[in-house]
Tab-separated table of C-alpha atoms in Angstrom:
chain	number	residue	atom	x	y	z
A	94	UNK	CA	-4.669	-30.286	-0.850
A	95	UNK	CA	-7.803	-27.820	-1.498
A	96	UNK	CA	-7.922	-23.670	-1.555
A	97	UNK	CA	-10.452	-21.435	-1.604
A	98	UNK	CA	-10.429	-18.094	-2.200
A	99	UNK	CA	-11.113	-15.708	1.003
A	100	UNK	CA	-14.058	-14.305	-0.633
A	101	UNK	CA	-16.058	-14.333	-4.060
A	102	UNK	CA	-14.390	-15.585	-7.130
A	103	UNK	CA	-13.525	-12.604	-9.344
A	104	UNK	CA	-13.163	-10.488	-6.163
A	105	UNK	CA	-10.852	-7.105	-7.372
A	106	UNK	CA	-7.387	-6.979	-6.160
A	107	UNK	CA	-5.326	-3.587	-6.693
A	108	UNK	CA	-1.884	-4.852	-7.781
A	109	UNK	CA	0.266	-1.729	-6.417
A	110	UNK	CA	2.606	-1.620	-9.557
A	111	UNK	CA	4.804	1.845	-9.627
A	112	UNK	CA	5.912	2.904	-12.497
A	113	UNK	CA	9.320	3.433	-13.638
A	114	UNK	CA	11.479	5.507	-16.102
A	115	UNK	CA	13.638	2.449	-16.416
A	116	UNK	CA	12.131	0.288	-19.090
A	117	UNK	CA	14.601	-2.530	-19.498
A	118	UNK	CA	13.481	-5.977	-21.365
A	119	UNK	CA	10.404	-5.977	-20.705
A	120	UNK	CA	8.082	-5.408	-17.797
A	121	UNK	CA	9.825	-6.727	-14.688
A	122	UNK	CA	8.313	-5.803	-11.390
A	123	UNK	CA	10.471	-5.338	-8.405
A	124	UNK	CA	10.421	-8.515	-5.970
A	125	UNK	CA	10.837	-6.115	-3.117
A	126	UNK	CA	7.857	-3.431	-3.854
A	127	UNK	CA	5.514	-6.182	-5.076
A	128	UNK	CA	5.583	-8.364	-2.325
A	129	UNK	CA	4.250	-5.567	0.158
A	130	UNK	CA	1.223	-5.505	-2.315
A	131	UNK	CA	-2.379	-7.535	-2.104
A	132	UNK	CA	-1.718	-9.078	-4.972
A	133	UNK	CA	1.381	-10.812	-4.039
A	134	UNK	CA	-0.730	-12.086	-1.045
A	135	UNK	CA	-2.961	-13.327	-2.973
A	136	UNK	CA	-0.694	-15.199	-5.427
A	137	UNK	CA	1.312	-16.402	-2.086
A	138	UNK	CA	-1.563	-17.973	-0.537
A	139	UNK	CA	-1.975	-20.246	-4.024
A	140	UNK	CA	1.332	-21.060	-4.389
A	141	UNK	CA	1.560	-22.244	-1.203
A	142	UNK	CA	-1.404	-24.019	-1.051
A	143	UNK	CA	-2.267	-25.136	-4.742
A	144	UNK	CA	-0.844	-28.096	-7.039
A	145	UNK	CA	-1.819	-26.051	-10.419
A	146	UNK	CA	-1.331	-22.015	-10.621
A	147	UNK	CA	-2.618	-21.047	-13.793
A	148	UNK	CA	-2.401	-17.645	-15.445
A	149	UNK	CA	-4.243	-16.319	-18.379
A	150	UNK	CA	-5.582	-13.141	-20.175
A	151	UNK	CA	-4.775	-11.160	-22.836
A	152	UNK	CA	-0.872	-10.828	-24.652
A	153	UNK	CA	0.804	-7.697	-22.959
A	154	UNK	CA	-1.431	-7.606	-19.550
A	155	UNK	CA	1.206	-9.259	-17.269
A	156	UNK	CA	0.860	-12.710	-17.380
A	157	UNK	CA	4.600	-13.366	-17.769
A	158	UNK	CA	5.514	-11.211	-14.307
A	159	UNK	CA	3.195	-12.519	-12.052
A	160	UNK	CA	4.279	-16.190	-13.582
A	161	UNK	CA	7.885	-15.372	-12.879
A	162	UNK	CA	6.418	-13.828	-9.572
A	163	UNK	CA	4.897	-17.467	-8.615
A	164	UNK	CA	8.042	-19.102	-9.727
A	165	UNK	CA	10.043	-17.106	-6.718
A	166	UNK	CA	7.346	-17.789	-4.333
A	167	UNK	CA	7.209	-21.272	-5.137
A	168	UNK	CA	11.014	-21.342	-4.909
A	169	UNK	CA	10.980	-19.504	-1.274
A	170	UNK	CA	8.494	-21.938	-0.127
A	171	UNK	CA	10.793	-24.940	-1.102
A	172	UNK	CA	7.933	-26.554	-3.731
A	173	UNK	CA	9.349	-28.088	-6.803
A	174	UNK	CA	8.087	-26.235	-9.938
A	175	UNK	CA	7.093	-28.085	-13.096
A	176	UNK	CA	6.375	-25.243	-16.206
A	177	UNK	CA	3.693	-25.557	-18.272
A	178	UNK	CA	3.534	-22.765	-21.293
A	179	UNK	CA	1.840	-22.561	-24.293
A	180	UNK	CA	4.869	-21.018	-26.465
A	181	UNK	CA	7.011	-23.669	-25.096
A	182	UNK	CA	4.994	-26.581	-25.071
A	183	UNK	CA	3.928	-25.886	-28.390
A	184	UNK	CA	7.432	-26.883	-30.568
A	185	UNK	CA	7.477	-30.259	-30.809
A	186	UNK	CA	4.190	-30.003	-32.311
A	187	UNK	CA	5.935	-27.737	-35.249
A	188	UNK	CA	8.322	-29.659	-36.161
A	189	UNK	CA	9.243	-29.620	-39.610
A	190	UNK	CA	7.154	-33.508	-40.471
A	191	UNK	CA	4.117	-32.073	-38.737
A	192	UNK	CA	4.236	-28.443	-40.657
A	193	UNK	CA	4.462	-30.260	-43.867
A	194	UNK	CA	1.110	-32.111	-43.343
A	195	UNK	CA	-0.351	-29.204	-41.473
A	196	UNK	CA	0.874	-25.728	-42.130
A	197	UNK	CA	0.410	-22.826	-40.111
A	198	UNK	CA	-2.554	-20.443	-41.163
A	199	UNK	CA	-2.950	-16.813	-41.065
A	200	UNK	CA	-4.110	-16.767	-37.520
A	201	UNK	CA	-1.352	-19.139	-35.758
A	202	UNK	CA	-0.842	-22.658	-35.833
A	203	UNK	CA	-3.371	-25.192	-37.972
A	204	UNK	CA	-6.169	-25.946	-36.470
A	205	UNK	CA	-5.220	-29.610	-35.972
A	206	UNK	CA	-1.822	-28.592	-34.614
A	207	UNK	CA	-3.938	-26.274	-32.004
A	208	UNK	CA	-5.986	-29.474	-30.846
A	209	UNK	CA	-3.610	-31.317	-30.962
A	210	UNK	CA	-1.383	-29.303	-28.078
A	211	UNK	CA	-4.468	-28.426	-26.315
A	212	UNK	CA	-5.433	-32.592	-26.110
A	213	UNK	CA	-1.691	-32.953	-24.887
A	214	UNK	CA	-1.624	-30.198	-22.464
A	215	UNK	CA	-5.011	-31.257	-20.737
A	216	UNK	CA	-3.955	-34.792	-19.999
A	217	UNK	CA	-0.156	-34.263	-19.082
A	218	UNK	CA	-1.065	-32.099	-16.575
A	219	UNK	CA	-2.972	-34.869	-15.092
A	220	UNK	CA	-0.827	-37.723	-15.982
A	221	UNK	CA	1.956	-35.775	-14.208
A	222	UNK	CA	-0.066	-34.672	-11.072
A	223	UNK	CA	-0.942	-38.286	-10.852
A	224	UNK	CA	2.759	-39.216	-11.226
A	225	UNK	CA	3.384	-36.465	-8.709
A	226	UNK	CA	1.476	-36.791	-5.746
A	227	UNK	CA	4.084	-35.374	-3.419
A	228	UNK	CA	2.083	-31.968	-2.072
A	229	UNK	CA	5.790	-29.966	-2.849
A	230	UNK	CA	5.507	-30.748	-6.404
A	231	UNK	CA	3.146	-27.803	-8.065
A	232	UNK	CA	2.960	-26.772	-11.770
A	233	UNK	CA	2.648	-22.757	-12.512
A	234	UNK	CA	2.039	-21.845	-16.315
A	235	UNK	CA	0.909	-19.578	-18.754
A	236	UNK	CA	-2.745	-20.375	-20.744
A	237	UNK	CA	-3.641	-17.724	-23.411
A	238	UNK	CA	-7.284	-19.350	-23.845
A	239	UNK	CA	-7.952	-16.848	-26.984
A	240	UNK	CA	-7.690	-18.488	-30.545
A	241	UNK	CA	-8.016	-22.117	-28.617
A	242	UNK	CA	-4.480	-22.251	-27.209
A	243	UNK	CA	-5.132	-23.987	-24.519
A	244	UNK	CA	-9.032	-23.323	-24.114
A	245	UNK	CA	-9.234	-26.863	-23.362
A	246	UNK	CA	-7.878	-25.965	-20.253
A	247	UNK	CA	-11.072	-24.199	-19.489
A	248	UNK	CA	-13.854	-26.462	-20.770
A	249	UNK	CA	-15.575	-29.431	-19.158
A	250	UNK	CA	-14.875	-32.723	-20.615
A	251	UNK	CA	-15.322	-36.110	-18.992
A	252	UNK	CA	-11.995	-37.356	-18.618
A	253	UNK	CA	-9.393	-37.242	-15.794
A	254	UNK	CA	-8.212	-34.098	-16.364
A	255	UNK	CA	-11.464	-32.397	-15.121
A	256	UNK	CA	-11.004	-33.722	-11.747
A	257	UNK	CA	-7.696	-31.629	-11.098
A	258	UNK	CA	-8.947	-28.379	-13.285
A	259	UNK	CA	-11.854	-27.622	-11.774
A	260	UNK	CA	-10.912	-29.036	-8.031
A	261	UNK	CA	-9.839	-26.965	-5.564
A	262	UNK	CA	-6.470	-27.147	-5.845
A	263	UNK	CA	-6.603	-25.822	-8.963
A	264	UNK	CA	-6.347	-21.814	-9.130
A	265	UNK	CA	-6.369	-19.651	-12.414
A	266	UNK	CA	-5.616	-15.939	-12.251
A	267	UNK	CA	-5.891	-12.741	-15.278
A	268	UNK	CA	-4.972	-9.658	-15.293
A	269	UNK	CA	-6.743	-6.419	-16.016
A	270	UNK	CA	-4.654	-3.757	-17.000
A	271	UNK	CA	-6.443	-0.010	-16.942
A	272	UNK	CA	-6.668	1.387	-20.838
A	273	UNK	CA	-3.795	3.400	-19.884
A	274	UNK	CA	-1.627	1.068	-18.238
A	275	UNK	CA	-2.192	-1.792	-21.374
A	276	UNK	CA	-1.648	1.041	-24.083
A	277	UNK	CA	2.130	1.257	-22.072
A	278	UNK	CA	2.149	-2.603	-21.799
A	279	UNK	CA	1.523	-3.145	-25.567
A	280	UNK	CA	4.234	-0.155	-26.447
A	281	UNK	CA	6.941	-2.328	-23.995
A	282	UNK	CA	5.888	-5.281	-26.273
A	283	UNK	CA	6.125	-3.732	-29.718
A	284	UNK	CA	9.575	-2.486	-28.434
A	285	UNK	CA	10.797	-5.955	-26.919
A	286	UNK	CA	9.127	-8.026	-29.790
A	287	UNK	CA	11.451	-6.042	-32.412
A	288	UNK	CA	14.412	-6.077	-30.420
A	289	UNK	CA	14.427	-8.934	-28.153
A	290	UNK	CA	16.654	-8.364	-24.882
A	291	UNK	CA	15.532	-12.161	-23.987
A	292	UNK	CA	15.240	-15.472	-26.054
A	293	UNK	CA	11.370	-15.582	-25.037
A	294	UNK	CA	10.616	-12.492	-26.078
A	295	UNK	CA	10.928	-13.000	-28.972
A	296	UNK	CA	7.807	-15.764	-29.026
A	297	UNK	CA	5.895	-13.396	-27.360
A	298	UNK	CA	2.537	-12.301	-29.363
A	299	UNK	CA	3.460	-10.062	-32.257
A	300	UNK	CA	1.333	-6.914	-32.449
A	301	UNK	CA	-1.113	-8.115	-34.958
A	302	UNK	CA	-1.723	-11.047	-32.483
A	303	UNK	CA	-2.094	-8.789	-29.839
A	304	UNK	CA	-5.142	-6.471	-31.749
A	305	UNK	CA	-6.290	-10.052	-32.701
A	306	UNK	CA	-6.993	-10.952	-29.329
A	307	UNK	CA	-8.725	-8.113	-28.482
A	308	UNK	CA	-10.933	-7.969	-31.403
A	309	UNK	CA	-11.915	-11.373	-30.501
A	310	UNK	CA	-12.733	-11.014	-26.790
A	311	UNK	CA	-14.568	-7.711	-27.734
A	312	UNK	CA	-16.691	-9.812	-30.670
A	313	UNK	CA	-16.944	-12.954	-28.608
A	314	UNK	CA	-18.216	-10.128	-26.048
A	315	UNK	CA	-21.229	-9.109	-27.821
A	316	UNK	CA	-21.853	-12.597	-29.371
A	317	UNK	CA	-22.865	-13.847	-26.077
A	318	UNK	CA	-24.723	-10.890	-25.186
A	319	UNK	CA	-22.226	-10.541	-22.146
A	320	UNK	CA	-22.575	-6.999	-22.628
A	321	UNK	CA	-24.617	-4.997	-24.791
A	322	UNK	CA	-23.918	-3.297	-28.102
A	323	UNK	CA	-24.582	0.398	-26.395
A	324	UNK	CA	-22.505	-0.209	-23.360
A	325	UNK	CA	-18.810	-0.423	-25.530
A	326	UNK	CA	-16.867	1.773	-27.616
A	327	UNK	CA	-18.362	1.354	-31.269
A	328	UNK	CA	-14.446	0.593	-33.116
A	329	UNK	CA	-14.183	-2.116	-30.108
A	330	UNK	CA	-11.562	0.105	-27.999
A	331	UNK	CA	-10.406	-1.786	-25.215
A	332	UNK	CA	-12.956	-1.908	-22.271
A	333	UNK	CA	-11.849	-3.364	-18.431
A	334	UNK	CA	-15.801	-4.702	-18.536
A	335	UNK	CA	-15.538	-6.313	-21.721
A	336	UNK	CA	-12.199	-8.068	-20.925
A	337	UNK	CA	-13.703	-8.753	-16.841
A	338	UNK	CA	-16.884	-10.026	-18.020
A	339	UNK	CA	-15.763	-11.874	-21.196
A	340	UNK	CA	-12.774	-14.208	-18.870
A	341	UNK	CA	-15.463	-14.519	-16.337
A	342	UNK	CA	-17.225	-16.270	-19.145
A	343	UNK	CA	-14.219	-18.396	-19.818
A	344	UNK	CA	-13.629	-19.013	-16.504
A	345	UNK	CA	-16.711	-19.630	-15.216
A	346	UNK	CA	-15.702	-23.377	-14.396
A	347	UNK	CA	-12.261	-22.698	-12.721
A	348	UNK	CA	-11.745	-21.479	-9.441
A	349	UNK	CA	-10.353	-18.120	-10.302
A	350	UNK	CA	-9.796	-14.624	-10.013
A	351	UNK	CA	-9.021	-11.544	-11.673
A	352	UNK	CA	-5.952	-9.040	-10.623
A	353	UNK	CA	-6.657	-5.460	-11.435
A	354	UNK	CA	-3.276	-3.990	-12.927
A	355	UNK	CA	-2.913	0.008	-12.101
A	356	UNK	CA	0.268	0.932	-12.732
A	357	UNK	CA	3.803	-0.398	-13.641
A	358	UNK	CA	7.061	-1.000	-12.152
A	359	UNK	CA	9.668	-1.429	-14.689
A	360	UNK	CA	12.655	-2.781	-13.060
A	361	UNK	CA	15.855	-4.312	-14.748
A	362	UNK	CA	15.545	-7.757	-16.782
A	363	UNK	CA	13.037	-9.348	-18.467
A	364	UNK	CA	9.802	-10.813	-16.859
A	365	UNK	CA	10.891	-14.223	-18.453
A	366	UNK	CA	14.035	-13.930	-16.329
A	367	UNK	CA	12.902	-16.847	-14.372
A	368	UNK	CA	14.299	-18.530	-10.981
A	369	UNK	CA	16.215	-21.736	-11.755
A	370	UNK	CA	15.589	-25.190	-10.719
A	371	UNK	CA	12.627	-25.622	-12.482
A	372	UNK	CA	11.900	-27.676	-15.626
A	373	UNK	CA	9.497	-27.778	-18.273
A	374	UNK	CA	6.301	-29.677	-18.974
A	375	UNK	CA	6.478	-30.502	-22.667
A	376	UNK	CA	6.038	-33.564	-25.112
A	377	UNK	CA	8.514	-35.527	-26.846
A	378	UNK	CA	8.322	-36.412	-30.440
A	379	UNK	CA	6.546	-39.608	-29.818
A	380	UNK	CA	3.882	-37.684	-27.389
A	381	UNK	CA	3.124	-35.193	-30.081
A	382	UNK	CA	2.840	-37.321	-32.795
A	383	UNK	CA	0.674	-39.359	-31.124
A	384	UNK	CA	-1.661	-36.607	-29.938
A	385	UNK	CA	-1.715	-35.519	-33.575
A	386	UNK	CA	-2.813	-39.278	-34.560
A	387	UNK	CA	-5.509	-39.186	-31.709
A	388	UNK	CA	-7.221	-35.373	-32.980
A	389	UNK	CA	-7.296	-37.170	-36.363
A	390	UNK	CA	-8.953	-39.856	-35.193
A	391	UNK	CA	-11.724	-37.503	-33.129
A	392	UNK	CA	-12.289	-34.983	-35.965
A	393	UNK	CA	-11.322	-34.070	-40.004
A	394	UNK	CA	-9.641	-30.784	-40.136
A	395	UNK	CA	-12.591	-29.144	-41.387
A	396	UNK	CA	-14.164	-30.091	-37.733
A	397	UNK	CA	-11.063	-29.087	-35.968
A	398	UNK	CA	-11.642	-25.444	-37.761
A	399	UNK	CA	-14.971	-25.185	-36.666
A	400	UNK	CA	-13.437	-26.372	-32.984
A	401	UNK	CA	-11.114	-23.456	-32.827
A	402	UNK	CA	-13.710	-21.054	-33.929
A	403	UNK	CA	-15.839	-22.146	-31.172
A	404	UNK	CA	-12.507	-22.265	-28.241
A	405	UNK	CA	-14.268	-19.392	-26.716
A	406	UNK	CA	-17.874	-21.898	-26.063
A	407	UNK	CA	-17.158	-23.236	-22.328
């Protein structure tokens, strides 16, 4: 099963999102409203068509809706939904016998513990697929790329998993909220993330994570000379270009596309209130341990620190 986008990759799609006054868990976008919208066409047409729907982009840019968004069109189209996300998938790898030999640093989890999930992640996905060849089956998740979770998902390596990522049927969408629509997505956040009206947002990226990850797009940014030094703000103030042009980067092995985010439509629940009938991608003890065992074998930990300060080199 292939897709194509209609057009260019990164073409611009205006995701009609109206806002609210009722801010309720989170940002939840109504079913109804959204699905009049290009976007939800857009996100349709993959669902229906694609055997991997990945999302990624910054914390607090609306990942999580338009996940839980491709979970109900998946779920109207009668396809059986395997989840694949990084906050998830990444426990059994802290468990309390891994933490002792590799405790988490200031940034997140160690750097071994990041490669480790990222190896895992890479060839479930096409263990499973392969597992899974039934055209209904289709796995939708969440990839935050920034910091290396899950920027394996985005580089080229020659092993199975390449095949499905950067095939056809693979399709990986970001948002891009407007400067004023992200400064209301981060305050939703900082409200949610201190008093959590759902058991996932409470893993959601903290604040400081959130600044992180823009400070590193906007420094990765200029590192690669994807924009130049005179064209941003000079204290690194959130830029649509920057962000656009920097995931391009990332993405520029992927089929994918970028979904300009206008406005907000904060309805009731949480955008992790997910359909049902769907289960999780995620690795047993045994898998984790063993994918710690095989980054140990490919690298020291001083190499794995130098790997997940170059996640962003694709």
């Amino acid at each position: 099963m292939s897709y194509r986008f209609e057009t260019v990759i990164f073409v611009r799609v205006i995701a009609a999102f109206v806002l609210s006054s009722r801010v309720s868990g989170g940002c939840a976008i109504s079913t109804d409203n959204f699905s009049e919208t290009s976007t939800w066409k857009v996100l349709n047409d993959a669902v229906r068509h694609c055997r991997l729907v990945l999302f990624t982009g910054l914390p607090a840019s609306g990942k999580s809706f338009l996940l839980r968004e491709a979970v109900l069109i998946a779920k109207t189209a009668e396809r059986r939904v395997k989840m694949i996300r990084w906050d998830i998938a990444l426990a059994p790898f802290q468990e309390e016998r891994i933490l002792a030999k590799y405790p988490d640093v200031v940034d997140g989890s160690h750097p071994i513990v990041r490669r480790a999930a990222g190896h895992w992640g890479r060839q479930s996905i096409a263990l499973w697929l392969e597992k899974n060849s039934d055209p209904t089956e289709i796995i939708i998740g969440e990839v935050p790329i920034v910091g290396n979770r899950y920027s394996e998902f985005v580089q080229t390596l020659p092993d199975q998993a390449e095949q499905v990522l950067a095939s056809d049927s693979a399709a990986f969408f970001y948002p891009v909220p407007t400067p004023e629509v992200l400064e209301k997505l981060e305050a939703i956040r900082r409200a949610t993330f201190a008093k959590p009206q759902h058991p996932h947002e409470a893993k959601d990226a903290p604040p400081a994570t959130m600044d992180l990850a823009w400070r590193l797009t906007h420094e990765k940014a200029l590192q690669l000379g994807l924009v130049a030094p005179d064209d941003v703000d000079a204290h690194g103030k959130y830029s649509e270009i920057v962000y656009r042009r920097f995931f391009d980067h990332l993405l520029q092995h992927r089929v994918s596309r970028a979904l300009e985010v206008d406005a907000i439509y904060s309805g009731s629940g949480s955008a992790h209130d997910l359909a049902s009938g769907f289960t999780e991608l995620i690795a047993t003890p045994t898998d984790a341990a063993s994918a710690i065992a095989e980054v140990e074998m490919m690298m020291s930990a001083e190499e794995a620190a130098q790997a997940v300060q170059d996640w962003y080199k694709v």
